[in-house]
XYZ file of N, CA and C in Angstrom:
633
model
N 5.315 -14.408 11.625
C 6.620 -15.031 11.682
C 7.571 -14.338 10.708
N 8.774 -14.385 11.102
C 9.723 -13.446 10.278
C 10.792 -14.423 9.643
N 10.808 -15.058 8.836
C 12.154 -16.197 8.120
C 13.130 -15.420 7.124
N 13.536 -16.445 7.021
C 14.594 -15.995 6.155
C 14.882 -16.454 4.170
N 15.645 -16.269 4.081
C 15.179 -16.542 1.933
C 15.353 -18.391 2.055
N 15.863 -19.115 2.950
C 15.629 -20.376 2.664
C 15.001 -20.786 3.573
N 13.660 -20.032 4.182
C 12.488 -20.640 4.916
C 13.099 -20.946 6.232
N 13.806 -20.462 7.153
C 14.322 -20.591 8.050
C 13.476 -19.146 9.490
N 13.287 -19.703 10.163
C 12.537 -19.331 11.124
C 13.775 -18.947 12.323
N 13.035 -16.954 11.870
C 13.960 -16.217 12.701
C 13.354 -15.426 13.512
N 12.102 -15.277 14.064
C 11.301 -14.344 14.837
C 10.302 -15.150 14.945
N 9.490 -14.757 16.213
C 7.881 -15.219 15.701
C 7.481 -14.082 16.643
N 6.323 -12.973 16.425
C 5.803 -12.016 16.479
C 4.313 -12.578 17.351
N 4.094 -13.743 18.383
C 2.742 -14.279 18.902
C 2.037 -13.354 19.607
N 2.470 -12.008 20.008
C 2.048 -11.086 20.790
C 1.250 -9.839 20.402
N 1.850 -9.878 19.193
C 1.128 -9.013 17.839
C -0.165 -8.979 16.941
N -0.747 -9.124 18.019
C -2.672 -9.836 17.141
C -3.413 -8.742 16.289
N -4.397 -9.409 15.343
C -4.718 -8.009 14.465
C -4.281 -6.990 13.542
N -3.325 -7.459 12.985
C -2.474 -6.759 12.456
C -3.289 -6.227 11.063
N -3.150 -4.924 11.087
C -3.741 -4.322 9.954
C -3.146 -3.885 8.157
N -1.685 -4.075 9.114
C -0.884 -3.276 7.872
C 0.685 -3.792 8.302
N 1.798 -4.213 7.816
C 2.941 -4.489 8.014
C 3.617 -4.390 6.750
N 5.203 -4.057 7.061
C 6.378 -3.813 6.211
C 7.299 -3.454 6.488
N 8.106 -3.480 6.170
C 10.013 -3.223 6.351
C 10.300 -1.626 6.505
N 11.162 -1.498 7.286
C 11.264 0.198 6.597
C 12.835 0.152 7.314
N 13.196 1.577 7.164
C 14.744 1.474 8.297
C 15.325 0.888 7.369
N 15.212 1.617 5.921
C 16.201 0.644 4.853
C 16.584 -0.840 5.146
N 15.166 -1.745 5.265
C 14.675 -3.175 5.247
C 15.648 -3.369 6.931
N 15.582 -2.717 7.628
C 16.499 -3.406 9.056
C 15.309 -3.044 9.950
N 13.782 -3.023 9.851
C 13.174 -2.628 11.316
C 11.712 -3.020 10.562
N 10.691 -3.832 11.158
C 9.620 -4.637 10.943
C 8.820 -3.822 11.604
N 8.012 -2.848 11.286
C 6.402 -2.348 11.516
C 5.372 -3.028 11.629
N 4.644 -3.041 12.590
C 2.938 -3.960 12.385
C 1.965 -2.358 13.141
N 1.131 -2.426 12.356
C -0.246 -1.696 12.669
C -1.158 -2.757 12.667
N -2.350 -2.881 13.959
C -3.057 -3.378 14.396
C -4.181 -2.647 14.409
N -4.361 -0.854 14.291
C -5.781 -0.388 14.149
C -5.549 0.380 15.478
N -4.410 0.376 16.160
C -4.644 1.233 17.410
C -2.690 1.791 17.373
N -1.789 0.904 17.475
C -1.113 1.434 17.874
C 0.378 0.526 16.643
N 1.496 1.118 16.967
C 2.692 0.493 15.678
C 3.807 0.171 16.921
N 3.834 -1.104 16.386
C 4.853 -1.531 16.759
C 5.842 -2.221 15.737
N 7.200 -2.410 16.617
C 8.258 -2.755 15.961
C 9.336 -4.060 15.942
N 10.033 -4.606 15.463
C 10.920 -5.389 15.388
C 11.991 -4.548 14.753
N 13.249 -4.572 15.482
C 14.458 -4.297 15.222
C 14.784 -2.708 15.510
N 15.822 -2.258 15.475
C 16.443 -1.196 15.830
C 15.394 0.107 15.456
N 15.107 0.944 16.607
C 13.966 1.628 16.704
C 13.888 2.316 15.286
N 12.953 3.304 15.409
C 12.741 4.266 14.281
C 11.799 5.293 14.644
N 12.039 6.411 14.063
C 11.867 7.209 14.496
C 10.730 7.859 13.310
N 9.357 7.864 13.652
C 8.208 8.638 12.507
C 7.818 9.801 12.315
N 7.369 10.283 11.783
C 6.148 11.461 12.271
C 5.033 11.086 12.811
N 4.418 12.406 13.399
C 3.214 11.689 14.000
C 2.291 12.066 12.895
N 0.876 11.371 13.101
C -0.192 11.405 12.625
C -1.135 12.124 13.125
N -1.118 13.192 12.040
C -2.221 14.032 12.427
C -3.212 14.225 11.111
N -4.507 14.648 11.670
C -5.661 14.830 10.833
C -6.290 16.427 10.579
N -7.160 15.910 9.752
C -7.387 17.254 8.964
C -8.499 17.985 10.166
N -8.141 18.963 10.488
C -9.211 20.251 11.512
C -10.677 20.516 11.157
N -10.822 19.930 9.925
C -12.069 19.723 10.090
C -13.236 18.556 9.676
N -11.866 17.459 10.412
C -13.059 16.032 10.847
C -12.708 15.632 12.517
N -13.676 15.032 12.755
C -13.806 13.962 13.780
C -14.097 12.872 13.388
N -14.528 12.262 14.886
C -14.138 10.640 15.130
C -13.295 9.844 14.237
N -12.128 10.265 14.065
C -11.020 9.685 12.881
C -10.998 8.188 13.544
N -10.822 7.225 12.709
C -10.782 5.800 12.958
C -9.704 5.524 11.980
N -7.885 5.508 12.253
C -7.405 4.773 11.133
C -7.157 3.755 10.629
N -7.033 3.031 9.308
C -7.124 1.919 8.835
C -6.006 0.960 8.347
N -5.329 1.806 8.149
C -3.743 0.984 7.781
C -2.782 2.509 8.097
N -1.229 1.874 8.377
C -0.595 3.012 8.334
C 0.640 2.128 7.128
N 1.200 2.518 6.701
C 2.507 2.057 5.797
C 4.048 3.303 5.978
N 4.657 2.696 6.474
C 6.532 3.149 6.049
C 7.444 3.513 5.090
N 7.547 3.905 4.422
C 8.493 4.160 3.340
C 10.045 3.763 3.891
N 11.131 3.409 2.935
C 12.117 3.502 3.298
C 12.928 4.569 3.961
N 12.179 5.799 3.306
C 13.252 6.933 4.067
C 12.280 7.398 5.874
N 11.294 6.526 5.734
C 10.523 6.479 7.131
C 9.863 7.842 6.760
N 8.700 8.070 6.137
C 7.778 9.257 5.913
C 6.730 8.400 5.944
N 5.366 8.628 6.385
C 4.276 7.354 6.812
C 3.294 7.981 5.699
N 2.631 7.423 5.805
C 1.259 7.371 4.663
C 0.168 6.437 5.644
N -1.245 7.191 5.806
C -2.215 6.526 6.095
C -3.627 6.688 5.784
N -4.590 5.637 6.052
C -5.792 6.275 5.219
C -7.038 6.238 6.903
N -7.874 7.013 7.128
C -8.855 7.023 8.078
C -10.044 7.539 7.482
N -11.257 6.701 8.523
C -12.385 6.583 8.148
C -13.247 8.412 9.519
N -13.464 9.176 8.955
C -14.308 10.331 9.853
C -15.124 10.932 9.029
N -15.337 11.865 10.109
C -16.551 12.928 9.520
C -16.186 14.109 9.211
N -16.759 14.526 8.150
C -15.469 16.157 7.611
C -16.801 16.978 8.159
N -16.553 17.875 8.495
C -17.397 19.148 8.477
C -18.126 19.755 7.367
N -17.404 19.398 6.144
C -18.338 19.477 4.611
C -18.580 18.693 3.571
N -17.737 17.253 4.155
C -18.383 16.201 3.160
C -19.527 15.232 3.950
N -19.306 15.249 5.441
C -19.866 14.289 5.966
C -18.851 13.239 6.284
N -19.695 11.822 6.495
C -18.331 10.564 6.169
C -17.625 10.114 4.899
N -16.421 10.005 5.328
C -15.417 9.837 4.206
C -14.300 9.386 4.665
N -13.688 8.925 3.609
C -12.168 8.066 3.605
C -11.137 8.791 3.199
N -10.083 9.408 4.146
C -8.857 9.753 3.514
C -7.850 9.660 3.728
N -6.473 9.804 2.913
C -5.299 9.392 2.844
C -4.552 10.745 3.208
N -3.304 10.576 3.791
C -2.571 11.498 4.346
C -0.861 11.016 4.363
N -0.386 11.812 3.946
C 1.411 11.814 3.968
C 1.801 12.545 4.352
N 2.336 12.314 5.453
C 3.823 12.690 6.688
C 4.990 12.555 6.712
N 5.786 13.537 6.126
C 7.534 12.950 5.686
C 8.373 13.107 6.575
N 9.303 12.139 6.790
C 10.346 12.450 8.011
C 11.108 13.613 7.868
N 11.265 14.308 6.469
C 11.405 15.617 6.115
C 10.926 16.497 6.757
N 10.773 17.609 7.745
C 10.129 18.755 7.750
C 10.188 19.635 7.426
N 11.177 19.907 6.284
C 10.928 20.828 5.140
C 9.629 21.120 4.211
N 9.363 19.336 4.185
C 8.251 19.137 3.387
C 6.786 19.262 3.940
N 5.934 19.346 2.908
C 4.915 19.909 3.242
C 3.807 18.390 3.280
N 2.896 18.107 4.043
C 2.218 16.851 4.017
C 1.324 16.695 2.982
N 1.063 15.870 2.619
C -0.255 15.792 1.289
C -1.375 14.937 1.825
N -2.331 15.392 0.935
C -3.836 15.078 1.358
C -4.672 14.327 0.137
N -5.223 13.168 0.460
C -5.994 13.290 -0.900
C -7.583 12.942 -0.236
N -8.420 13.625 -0.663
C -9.956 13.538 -0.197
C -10.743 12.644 -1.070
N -10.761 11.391 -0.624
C -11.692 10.562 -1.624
C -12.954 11.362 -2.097
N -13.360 12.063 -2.317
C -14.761 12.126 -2.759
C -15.507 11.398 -3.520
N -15.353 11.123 -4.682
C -15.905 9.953 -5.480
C -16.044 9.083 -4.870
N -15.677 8.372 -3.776
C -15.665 7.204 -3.413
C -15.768 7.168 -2.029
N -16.300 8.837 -1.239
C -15.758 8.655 0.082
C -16.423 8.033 0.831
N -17.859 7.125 0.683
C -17.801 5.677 1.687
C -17.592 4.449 1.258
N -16.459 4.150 0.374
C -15.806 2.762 0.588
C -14.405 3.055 1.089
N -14.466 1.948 1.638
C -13.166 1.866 2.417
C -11.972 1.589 1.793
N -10.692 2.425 1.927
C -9.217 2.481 1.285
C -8.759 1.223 1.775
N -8.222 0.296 0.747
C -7.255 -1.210 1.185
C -6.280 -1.204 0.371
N -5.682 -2.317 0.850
C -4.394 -2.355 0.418
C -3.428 -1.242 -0.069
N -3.163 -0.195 0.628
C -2.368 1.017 0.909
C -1.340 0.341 0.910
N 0.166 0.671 0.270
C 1.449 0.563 0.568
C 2.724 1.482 -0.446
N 3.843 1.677 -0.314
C 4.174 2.729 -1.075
C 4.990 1.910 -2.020
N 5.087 3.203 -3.462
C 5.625 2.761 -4.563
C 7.006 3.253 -4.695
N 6.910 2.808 -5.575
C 8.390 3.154 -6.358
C 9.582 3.587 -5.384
N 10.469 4.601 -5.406
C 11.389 4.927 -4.362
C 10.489 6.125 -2.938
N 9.452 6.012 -2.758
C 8.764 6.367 -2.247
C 8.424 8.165 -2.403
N 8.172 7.777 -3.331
C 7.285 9.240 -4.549
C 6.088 8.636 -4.689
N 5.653 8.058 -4.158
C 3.891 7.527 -4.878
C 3.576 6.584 -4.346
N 2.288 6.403 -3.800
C 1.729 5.584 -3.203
C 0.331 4.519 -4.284
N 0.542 3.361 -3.818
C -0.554 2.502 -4.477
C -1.839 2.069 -3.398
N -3.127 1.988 -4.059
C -4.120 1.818 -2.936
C -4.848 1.187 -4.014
N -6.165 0.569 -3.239
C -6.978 0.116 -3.997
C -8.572 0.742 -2.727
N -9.281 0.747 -3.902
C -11.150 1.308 -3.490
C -11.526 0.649 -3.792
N -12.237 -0.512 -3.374
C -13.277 -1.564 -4.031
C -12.103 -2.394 -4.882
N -12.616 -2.489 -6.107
C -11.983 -3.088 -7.044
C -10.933 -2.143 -7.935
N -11.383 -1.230 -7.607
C -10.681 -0.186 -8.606
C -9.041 0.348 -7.811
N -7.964 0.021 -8.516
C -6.698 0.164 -8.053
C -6.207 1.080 -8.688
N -5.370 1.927 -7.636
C -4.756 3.756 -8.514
C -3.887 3.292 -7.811
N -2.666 4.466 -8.755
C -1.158 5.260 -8.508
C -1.214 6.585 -7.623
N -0.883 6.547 -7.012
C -0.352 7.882 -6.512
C 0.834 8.658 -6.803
N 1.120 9.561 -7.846
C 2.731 9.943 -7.520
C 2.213 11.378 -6.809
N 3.141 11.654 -6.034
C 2.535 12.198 -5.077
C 3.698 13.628 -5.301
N 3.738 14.179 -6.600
C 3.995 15.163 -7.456
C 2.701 16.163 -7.533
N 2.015 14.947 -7.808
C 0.864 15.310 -8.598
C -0.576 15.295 -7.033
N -1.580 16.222 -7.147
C -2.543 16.246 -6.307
C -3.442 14.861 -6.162
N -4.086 14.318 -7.111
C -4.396 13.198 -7.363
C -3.656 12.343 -7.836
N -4.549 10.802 -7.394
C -4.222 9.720 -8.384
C -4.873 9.325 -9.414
N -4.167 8.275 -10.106
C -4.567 7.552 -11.532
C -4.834 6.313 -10.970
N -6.095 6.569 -12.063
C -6.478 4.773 -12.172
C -5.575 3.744 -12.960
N -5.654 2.462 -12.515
C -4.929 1.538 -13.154
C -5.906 0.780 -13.525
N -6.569 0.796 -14.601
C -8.101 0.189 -15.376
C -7.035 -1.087 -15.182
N -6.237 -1.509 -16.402
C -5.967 -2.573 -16.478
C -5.617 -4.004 -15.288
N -5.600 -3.164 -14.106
C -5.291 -4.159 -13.072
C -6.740 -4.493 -12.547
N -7.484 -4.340 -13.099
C -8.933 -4.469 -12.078
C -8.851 -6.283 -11.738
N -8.711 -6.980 -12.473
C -8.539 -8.294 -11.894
C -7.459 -8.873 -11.683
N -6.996 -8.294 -10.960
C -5.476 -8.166 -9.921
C -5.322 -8.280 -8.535
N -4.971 -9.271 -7.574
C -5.396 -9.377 -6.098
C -3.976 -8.379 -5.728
N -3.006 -8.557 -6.074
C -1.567 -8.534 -6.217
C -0.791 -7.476 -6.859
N -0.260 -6.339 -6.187
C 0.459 -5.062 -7.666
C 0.914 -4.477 -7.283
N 2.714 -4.332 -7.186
C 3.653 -3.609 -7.314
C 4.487 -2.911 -8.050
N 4.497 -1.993 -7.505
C 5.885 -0.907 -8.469
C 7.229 -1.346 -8.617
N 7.879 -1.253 -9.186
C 9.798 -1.556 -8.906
C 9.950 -0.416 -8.366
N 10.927 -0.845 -7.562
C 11.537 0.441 -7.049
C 12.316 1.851 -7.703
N 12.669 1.730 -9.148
C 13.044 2.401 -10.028
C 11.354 3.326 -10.565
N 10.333 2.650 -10.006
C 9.241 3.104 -10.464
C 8.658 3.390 -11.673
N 9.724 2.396 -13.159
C 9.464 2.082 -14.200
C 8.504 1.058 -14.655
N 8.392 0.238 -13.547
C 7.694 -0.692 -14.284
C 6.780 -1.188 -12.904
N 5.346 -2.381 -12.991
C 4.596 -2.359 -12.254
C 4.469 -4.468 -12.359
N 4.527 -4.881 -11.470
C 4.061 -6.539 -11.556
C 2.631 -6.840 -10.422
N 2.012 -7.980 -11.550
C 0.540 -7.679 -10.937
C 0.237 -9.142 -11.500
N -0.691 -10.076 -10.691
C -1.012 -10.831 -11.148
C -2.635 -11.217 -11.250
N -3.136 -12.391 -12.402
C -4.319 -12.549 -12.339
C -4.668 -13.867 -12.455
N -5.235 -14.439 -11.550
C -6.193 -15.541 -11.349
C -6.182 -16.300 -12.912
N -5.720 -17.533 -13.474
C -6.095 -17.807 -14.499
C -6.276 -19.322 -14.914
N -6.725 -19.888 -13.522
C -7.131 -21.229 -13.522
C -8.712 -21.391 -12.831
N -9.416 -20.049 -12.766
C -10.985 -20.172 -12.558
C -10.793 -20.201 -11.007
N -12.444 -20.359 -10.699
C -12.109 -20.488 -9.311
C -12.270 -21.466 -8.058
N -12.093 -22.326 -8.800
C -11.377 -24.100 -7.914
C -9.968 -24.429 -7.843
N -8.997 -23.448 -9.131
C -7.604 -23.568 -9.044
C -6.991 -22.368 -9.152
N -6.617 -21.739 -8.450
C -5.707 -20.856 -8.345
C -4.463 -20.549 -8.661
N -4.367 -20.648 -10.080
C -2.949 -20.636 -10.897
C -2.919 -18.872 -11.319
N -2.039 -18.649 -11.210
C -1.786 -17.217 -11.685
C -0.911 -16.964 -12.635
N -1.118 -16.205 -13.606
C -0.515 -15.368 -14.592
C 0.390 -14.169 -14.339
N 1.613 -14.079 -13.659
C 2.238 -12.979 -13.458
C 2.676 -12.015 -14.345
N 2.216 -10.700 -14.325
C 3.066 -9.979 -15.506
C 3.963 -8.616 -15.246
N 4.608 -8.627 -16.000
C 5.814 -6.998 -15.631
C 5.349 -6.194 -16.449
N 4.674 -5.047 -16.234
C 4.541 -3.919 -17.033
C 4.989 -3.007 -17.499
N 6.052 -2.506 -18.677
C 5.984 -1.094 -18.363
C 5.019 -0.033 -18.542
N 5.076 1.129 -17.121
C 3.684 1.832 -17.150
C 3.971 3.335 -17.775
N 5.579 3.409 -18.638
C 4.787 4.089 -19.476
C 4.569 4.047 -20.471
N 5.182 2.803 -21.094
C 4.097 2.320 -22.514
C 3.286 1.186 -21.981
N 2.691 0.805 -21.756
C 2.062 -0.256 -20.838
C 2.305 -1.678 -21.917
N 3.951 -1.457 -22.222
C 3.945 -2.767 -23.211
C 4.242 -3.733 -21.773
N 3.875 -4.908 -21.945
C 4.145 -6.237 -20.669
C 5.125 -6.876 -20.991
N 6.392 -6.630 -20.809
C 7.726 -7.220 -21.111
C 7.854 -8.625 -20.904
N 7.209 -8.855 -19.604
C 8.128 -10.461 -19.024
C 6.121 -10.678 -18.650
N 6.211 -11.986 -18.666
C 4.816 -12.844 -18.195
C 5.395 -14.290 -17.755
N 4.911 -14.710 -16.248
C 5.009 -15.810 -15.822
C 3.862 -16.831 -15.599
N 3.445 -17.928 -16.602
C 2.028 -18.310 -16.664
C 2.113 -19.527 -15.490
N 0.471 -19.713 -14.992
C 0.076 -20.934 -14.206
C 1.370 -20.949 -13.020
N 1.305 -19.971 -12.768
C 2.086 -20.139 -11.320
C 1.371 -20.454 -10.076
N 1.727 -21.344 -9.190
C 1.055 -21.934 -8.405
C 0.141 -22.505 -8.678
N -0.506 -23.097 -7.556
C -1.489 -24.537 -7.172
C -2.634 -24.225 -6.992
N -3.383 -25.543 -6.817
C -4.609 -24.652 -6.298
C -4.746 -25.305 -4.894
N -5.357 -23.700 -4.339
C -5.401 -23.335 -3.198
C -6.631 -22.440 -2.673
N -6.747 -21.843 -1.544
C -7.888 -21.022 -0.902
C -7.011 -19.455 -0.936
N -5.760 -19.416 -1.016
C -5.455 -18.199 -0.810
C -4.540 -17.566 -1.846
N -4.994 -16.101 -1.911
C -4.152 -15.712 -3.088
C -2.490 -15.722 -3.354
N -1.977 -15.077 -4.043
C -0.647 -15.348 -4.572
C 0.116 -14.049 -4.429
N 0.767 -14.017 -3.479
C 1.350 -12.309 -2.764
C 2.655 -12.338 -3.738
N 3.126 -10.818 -4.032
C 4.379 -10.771 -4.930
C 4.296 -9.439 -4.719
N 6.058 -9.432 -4.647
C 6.660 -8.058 -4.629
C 8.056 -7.864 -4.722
N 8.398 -6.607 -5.214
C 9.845 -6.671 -5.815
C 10.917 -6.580 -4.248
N 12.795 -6.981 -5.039
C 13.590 -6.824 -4.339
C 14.890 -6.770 -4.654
């Protein structure tokens, strides 16, 4: 369902099952859903790159795809490389074709599966999580960084200025689901702003993200 900032019901999407991955893009005017096979849309078209894979894997299976604002895609798939075997990797496609695509080859980690993929900051860097363990991508740089400190974090975004990072943690045990929100800056990792015992308790976690 698609509402509005005072809970007002402006879409409903019932046709759209499975959805793997969703977000705004089209400078917030056009609604993406990935389902594991194919992307569809809400609102005034858009126009991607396609997705292509590395020449030397098969049976690619992808797992999430994500949008950036300037519409350059980022995705992660599960195949078989010709010299690692099975593995998980991430790939960036810019609506640029000047630019050149980037690759990152899980190795350390290449049979667990890449989640929660979505992009950071002004879309220079991507955030993912492996298991428990959650990294940065600036995508300057060949690899990513770990974010040790978020490990008990369901929840973690960049600002769009890509100064600072908000992430929250569980801090009513696990019968109440109150959360501790905090603003980071990541490059002194001093925590400027903290919002304690937010929310109720509940069965489901506590989603947050900047705007």
């Amino acid at each position: 369902m698609i509402i509005d900032t005072l809970g007002n019901l402006l879409a409903d999407q019932p046709t759209e099952t499975g959805i793997a991955s969703f977000g705004w893009c089209g400078n917030d005017s056009t609604l993406y859903m990935f389902n594991g096979d194919s992307l569809f849309f809400y609102g005034p078209p858009i126009v991607t790159p396609k997705i292509a894979f590395d020449l030397k894997t098969s049976n690619q299976d992808v797992g999430h795809i994500v949008i950036s604002r300037t519409n350059d895609i980022a995705y992660d798939y599960k195949c078989f490389h010709s010299e690692y075997g099975e593995m998980y990797i991430i790939n960036v496609q810019y609506s640029d074709s000047t630019k050149s695509s980037k690759t990152y080859y899980n190795l350390a980690y290449k049979d667990t599966p890449i989640d929660k993929l979505h992009w950071a900051g002004q879309g220079n860097g991507l955030m993912f999580q492996i298991s428990s363990t959650k990294f940065r991508w600036l995508l300057q740089y060949e690899t990513p960084d770990e974010l040790g400190n978020l490990q008990a974090s369901t929840q973690y975004h960049i600002s769009y200025d890509g100064k600072e990072i908000a992430y929250n943690i569980n801090s009513g045990g696990v019968f109440s689901l109150e959360y501790n929100i905090y603003i980071q800056n990541l490059e002194t990792s001093y925590k400027s702003r903290t919002i304690t015992n937010f929310g109720s308790s509940s069965n489901s976690e506590l989603p947050l993200d900047w705007k």
